[in-house]
CSV table of C-alpha atoms in Angstrom, one decimal:
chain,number,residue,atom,x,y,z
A,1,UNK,CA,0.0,0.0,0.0
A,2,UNK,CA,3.2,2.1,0.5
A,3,UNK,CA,4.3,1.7,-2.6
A,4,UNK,CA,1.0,2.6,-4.3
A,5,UNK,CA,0.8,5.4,-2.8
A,6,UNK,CA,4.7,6.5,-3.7
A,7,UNK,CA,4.1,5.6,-7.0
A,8,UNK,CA,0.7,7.5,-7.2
A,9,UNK,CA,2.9,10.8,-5.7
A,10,UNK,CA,5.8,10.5,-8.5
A,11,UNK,CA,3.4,9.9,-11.0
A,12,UNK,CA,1.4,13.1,-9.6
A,13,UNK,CA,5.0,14.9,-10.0
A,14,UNK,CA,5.3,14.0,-13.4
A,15,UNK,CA,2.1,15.7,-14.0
A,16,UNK,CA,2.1,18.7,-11.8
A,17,UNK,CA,6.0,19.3,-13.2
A,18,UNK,CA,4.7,19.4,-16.9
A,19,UNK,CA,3.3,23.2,-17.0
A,20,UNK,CA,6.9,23.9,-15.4
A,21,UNK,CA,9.0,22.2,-18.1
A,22,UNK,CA,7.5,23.9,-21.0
A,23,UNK,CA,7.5,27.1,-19.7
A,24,UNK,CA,11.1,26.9,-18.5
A,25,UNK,CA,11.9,25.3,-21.8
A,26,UNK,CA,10.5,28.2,-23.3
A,27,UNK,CA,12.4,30.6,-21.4
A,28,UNK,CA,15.6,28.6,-21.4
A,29,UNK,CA,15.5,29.1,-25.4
A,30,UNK,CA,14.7,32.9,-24.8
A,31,UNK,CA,17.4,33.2,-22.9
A,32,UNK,CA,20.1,31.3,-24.6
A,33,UNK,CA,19.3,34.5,-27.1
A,34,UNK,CA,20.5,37.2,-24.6
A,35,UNK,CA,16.4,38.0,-23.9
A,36,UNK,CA,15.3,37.9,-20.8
A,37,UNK,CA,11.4,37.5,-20.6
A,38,UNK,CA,9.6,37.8,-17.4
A,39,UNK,CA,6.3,37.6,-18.6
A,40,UNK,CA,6.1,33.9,-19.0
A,41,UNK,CA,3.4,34.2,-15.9
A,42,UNK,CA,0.9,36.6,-18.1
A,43,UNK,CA,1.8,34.0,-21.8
A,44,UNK,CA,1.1,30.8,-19.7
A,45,UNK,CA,-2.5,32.1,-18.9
A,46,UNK,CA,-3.3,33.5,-21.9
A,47,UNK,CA,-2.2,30.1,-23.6
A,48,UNK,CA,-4.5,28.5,-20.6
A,49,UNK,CA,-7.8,30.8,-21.2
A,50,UNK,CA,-6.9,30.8,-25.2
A,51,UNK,CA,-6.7,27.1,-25.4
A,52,UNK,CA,-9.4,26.5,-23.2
A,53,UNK,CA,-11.6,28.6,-24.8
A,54,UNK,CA,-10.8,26.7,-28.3
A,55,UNK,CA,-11.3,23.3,-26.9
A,56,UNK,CA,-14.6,24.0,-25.6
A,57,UNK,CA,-15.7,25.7,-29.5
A,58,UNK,CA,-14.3,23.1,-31.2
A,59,UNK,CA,-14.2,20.1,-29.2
A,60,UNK,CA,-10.8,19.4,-29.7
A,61,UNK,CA,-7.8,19.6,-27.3
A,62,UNK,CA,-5.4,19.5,-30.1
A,63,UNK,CA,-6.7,22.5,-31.7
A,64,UNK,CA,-6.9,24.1,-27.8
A,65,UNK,CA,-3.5,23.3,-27.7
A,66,UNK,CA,-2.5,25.2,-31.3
A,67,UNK,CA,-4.1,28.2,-30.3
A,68,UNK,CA,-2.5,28.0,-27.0
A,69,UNK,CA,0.5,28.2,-28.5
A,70,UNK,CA,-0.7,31.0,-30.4
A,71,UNK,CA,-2.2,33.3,-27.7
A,72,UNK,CA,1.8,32.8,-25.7
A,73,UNK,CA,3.3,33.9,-29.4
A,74,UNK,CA,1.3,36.7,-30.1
A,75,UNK,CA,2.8,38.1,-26.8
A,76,UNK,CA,6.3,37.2,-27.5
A,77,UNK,CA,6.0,39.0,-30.4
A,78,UNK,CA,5.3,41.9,-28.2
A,79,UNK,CA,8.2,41.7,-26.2
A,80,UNK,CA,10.0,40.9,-29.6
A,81,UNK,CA,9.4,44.3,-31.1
A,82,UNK,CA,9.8,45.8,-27.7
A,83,UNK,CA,13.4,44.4,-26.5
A,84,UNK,CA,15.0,43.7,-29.9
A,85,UNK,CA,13.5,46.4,-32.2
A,86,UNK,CA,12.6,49.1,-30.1
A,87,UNK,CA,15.7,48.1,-27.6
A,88,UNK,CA,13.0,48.5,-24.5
A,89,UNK,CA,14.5,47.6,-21.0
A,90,UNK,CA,13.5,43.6,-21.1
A,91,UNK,CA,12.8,43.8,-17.4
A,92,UNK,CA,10.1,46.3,-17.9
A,93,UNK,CA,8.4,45.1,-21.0
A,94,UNK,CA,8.1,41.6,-19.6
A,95,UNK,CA,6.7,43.1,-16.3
A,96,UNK,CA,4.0,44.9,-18.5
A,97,UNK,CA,3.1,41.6,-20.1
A,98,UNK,CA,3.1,39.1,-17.3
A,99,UNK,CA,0.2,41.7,-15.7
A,100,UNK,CA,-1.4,42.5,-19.5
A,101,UNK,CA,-1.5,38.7,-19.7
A,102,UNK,CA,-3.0,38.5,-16.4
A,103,UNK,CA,-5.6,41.0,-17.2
A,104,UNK,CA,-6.4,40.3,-20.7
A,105,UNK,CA,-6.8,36.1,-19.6
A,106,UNK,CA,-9.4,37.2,-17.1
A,107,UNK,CA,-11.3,39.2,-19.4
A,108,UNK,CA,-11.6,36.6,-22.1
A,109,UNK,CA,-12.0,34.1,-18.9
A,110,UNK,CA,-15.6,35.5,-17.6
A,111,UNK,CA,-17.9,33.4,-19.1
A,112,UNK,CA,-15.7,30.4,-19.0
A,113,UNK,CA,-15.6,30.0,-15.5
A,114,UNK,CA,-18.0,26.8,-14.1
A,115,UNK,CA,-17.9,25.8,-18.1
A,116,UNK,CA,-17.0,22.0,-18.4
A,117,UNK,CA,-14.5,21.1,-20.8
A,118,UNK,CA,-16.3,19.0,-23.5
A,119,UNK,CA,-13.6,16.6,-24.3
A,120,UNK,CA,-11.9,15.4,-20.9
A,121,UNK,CA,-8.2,14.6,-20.5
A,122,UNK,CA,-7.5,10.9,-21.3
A,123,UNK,CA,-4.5,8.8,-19.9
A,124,UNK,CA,-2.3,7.0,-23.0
A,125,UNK,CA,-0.6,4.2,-21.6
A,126,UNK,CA,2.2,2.8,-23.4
A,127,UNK,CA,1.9,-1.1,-24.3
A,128,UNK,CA,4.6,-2.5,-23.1
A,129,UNK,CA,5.7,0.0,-21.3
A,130,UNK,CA,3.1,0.9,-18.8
A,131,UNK,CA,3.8,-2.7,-17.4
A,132,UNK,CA,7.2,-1.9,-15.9
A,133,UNK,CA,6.9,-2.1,-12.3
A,134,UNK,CA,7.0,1.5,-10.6
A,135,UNK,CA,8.5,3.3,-13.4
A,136,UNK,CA,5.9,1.9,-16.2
A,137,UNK,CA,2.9,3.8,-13.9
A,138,UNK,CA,5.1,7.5,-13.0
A,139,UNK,CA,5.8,7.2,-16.6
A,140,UNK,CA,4.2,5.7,-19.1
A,141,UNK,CA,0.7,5.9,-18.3
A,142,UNK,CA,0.3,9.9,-18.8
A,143,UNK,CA,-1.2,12.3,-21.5
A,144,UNK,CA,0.1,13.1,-24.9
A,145,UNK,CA,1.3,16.5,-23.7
A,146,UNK,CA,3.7,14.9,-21.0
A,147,UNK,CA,4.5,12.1,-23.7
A,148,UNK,CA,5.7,15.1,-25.8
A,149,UNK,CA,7.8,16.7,-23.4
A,150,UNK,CA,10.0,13.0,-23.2
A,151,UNK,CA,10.4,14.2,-26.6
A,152,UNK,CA,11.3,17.7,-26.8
A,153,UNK,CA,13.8,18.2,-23.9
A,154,UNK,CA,16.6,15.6,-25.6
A,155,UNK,CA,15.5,17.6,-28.8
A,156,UNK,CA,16.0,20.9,-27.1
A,157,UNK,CA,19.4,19.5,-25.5
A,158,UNK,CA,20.7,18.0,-28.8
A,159,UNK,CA,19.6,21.2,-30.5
A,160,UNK,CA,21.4,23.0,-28.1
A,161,UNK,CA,24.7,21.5,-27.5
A,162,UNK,CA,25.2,19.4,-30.9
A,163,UNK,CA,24.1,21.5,-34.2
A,164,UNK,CA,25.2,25.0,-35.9
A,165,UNK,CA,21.9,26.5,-35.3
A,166,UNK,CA,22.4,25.8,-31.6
A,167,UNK,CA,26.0,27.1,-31.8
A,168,UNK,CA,24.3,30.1,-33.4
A,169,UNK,CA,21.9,30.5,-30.7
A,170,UNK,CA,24.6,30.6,-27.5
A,171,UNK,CA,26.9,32.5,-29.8
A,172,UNK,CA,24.2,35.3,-29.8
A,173,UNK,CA,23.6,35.1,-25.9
A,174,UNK,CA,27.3,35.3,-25.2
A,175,UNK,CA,28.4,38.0,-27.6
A,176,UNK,CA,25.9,39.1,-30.3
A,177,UNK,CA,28.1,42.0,-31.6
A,178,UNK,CA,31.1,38.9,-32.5
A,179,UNK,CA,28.3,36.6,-34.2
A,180,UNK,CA,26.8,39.8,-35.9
A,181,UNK,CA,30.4,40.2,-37.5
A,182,UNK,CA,30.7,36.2,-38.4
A,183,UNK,CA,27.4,37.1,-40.3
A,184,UNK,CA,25.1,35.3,-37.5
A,185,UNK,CA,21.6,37.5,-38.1
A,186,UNK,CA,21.3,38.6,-34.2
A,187,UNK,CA,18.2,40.1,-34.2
A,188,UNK,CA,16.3,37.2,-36.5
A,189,UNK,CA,17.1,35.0,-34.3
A,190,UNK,CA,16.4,36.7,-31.4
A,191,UNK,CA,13.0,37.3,-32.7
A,192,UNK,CA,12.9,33.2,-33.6
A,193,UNK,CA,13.1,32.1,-30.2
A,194,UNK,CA,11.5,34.7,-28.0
A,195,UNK,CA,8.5,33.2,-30.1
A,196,UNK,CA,9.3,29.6,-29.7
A,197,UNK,CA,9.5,31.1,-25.8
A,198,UNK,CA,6.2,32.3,-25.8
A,199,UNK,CA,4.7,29.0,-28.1
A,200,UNK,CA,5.9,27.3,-24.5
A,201,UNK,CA,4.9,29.1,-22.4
A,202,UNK,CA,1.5,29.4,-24.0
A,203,UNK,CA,1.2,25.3,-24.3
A,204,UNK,CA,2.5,24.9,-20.7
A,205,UNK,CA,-0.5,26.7,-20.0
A,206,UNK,CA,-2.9,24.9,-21.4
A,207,UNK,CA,-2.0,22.0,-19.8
A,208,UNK,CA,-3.2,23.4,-16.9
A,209,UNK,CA,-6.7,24.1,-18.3
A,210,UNK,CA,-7.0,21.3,-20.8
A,211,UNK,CA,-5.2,17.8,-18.8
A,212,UNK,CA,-3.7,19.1,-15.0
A,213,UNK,CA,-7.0,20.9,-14.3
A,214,UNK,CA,-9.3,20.6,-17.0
A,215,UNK,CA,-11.3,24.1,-16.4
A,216,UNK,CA,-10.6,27.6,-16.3
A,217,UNK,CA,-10.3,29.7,-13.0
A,218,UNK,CA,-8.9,32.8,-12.9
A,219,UNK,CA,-4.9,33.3,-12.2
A,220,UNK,CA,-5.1,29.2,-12.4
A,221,UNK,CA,-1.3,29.3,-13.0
A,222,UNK,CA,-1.0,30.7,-9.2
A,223,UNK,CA,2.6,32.5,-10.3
A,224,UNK,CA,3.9,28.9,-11.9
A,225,UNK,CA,5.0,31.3,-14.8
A,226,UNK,CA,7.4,32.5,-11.7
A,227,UNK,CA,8.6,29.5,-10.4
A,228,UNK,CA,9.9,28.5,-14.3
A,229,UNK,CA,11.7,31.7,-14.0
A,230,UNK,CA,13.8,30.2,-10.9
A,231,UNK,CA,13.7,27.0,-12.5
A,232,UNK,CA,15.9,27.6,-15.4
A,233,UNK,CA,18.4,29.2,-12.7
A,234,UNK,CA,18.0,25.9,-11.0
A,235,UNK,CA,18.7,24.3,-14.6
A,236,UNK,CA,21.9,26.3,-15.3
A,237,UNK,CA,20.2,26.5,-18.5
A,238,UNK,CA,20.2,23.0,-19.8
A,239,UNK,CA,16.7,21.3,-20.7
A,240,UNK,CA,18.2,18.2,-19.2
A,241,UNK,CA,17.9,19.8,-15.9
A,242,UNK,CA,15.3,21.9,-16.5
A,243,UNK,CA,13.6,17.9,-16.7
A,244,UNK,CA,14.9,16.7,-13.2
A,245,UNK,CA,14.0,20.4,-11.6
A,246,UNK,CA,10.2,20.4,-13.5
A,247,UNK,CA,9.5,17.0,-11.7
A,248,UNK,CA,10.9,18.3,-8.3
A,249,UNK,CA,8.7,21.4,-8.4
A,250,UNK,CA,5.8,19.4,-9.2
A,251,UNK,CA,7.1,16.9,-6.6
A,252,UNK,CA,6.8,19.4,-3.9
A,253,UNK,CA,3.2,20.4,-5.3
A,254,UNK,CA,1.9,16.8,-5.4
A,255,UNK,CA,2.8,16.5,-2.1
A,256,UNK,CA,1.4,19.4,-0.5
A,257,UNK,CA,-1.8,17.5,-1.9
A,258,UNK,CA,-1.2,14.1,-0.4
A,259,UNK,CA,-0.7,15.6,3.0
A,260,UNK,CA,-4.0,17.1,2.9
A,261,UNK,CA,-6.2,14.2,1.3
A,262,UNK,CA,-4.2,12.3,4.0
A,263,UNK,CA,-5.9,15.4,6.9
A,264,UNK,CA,-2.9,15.9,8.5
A,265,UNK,CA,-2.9,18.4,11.3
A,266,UNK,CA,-1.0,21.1,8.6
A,267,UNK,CA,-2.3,24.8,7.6
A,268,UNK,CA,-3.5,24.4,4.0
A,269,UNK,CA,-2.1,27.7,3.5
A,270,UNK,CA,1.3,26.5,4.6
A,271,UNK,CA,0.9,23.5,2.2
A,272,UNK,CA,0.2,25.6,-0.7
A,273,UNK,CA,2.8,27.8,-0.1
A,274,UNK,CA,5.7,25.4,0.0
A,275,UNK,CA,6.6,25.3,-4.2
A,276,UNK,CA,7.2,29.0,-3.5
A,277,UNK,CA,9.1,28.7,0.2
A,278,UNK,CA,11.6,26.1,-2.1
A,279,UNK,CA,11.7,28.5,-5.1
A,280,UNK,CA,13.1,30.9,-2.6
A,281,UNK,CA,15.3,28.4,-1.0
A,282,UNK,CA,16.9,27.5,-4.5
A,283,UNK,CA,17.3,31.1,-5.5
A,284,UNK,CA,19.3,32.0,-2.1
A,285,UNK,CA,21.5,28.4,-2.9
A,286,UNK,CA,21.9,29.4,-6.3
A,287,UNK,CA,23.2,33.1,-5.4
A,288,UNK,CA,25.6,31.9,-2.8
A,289,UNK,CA,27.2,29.7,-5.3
A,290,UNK,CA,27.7,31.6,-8.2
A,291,UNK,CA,29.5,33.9,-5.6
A,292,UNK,CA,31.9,31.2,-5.9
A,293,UNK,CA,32.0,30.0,-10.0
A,294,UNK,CA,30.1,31.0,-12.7
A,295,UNK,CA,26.9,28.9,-13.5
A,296,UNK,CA,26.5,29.1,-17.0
A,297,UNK,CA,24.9,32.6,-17.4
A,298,UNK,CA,24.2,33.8,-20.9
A,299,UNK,CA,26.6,37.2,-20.7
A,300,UNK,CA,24.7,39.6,-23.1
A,301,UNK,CA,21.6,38.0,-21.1
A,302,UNK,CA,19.6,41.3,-20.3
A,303,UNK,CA,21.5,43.6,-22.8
A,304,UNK,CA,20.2,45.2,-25.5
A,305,UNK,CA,22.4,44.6,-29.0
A,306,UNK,CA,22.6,47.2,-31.3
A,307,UNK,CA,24.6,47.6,-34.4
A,308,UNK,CA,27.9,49.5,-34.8
């Protein structure tokens, strides 16, 4: 019965830690680019309330999930033309959009709210697979959209760390005006992945509304956008961590779950606020050590490049 219930918990993690690893992903991509984007929080619920909103029209969680994606480019293509073209602080224009996001998702959220999603989320288990003891039911017996993230962070990793593109795209975080002269086109591909950010960001949100959660509340991403901020400190910018922290985030979530279906004598309050108590414990580890050694920081991270 132990086990069941361990394996129900990781398996929880898994799920919880999704949202986290696309949005992180997302950012991690951004950021490689020498963009910072702090409005993930305000992209993931317009993604949520967007795709939501599609799913229940059209009775399809794919096409919830395609315009999603949408809703969390159409702002990064705001902070785009704000930070590349226009050469805007990045701090400040991804400020403005996290709270436009917020405001904008509750808008378009008013009539959604107590609406039942007409296509429910459905678990895929892998033949085969799924069988494994422990590992077959935390693993393979999820939802497409956690199937897909097996996927995309050893394709975001290989991209990364093994191609020319990839070499591109850390070239132009560490010193855009030396790739500008080796005829690497800065500012298109800044503009590439602050989209592919916001696409992310966007799809981590609807798997809040369409699969973790399948509704729409207002602010249902309850600053997650936030935590994938720290997480891709946690990472040192590599998807492959960005993977292990995702699951550990959602880890701390599930449990704060499982301690109150269990009725422990804990505040609910303190329970929901332990993601963000660990956030803050990982951010204050994370300083302290890159006192110490550097930990993989993009350097133009945060600057704005402009031609000689």
């Amino acid at each position: 019965m132990e086990m069941d219930a361990l394996t129900a918990l990781l398996a929880a993690a898994v799920s919880a830690g999704t949202p986290l690893l696309y949005a992180a992903l997302g950012e991690i991509l951004c950021e490689r680019s020498g963009v910072l984007n702090l409005g993930v929080e305000g992209m993931m619920l317009a993604g949520a309330v967007c795709g939501f909103l599609a799913a229940v029209e059209t009775k399809s969680p794919v096409a919830g999930a395609a315009a999603a994606m949408l809703a969390g480019g159409a702002l990064a293509a705001v902070h785009a033309f704000m930070t590349v073209t226009l050469r805007v602080n990045q701090i400040i224009s991804g400020l403005a959009l996290a709270l436009f996001g917020t405001g904008l998702s509750s808008y378009l959220g008013k009539h959604l709210i107590g609406v039942p999603l007409p296509v429910g989320p459905t678990a895929l288990p892998i033949p085969g697979l799924a069988d494994i003891p422990v590992a077959g039911a935390v693993l393979f017996r999820q939802d497409a959209l956690v199937y897909a993230s097996y996927l995309l962070v050893p394709l975001a990793w290989f991209w990364i760390h093994r191609t020319r593109p990839g070499l591109h795209l850390r070239a132009v975080g560490e010193d855009p005006a030396a790739a500008d002269a080796a005829g690497v086109p800065v500012f298109r591909l800044r503009y590439a992945y602050i989209l592919a950010g916001g696409m992310l960001a966007g799809l981590g949100g609807a798997y809040l509304s369409l699969f973790y959660a399948p509704c729409w509340v207002e602010n249902m991403t309850a600053g997650r956008g936030w935590i994938a901020l720290a997480l891709v400190i946690f990472a040192v910018w590599s998807p492959l961590r960005a993977l292990a922290g995702a699951w550990l985030f959602g880890g701390i979530e599930a449990l704060g779950f499982r301690i109150q279906v269990l009725g422990a004598a804990v505040s609910p309050f303190f329970l929901k606020m332990l993601p963000y108590l660990f956030t803050i414990g990982v951010l204050v580890l994370f300083t302290a050590w890159h006192r110490r050694r550097r930990i993989g920081t993009p350097e133009a991270l945060g600057l704005p490049y402009e031609r000689e």
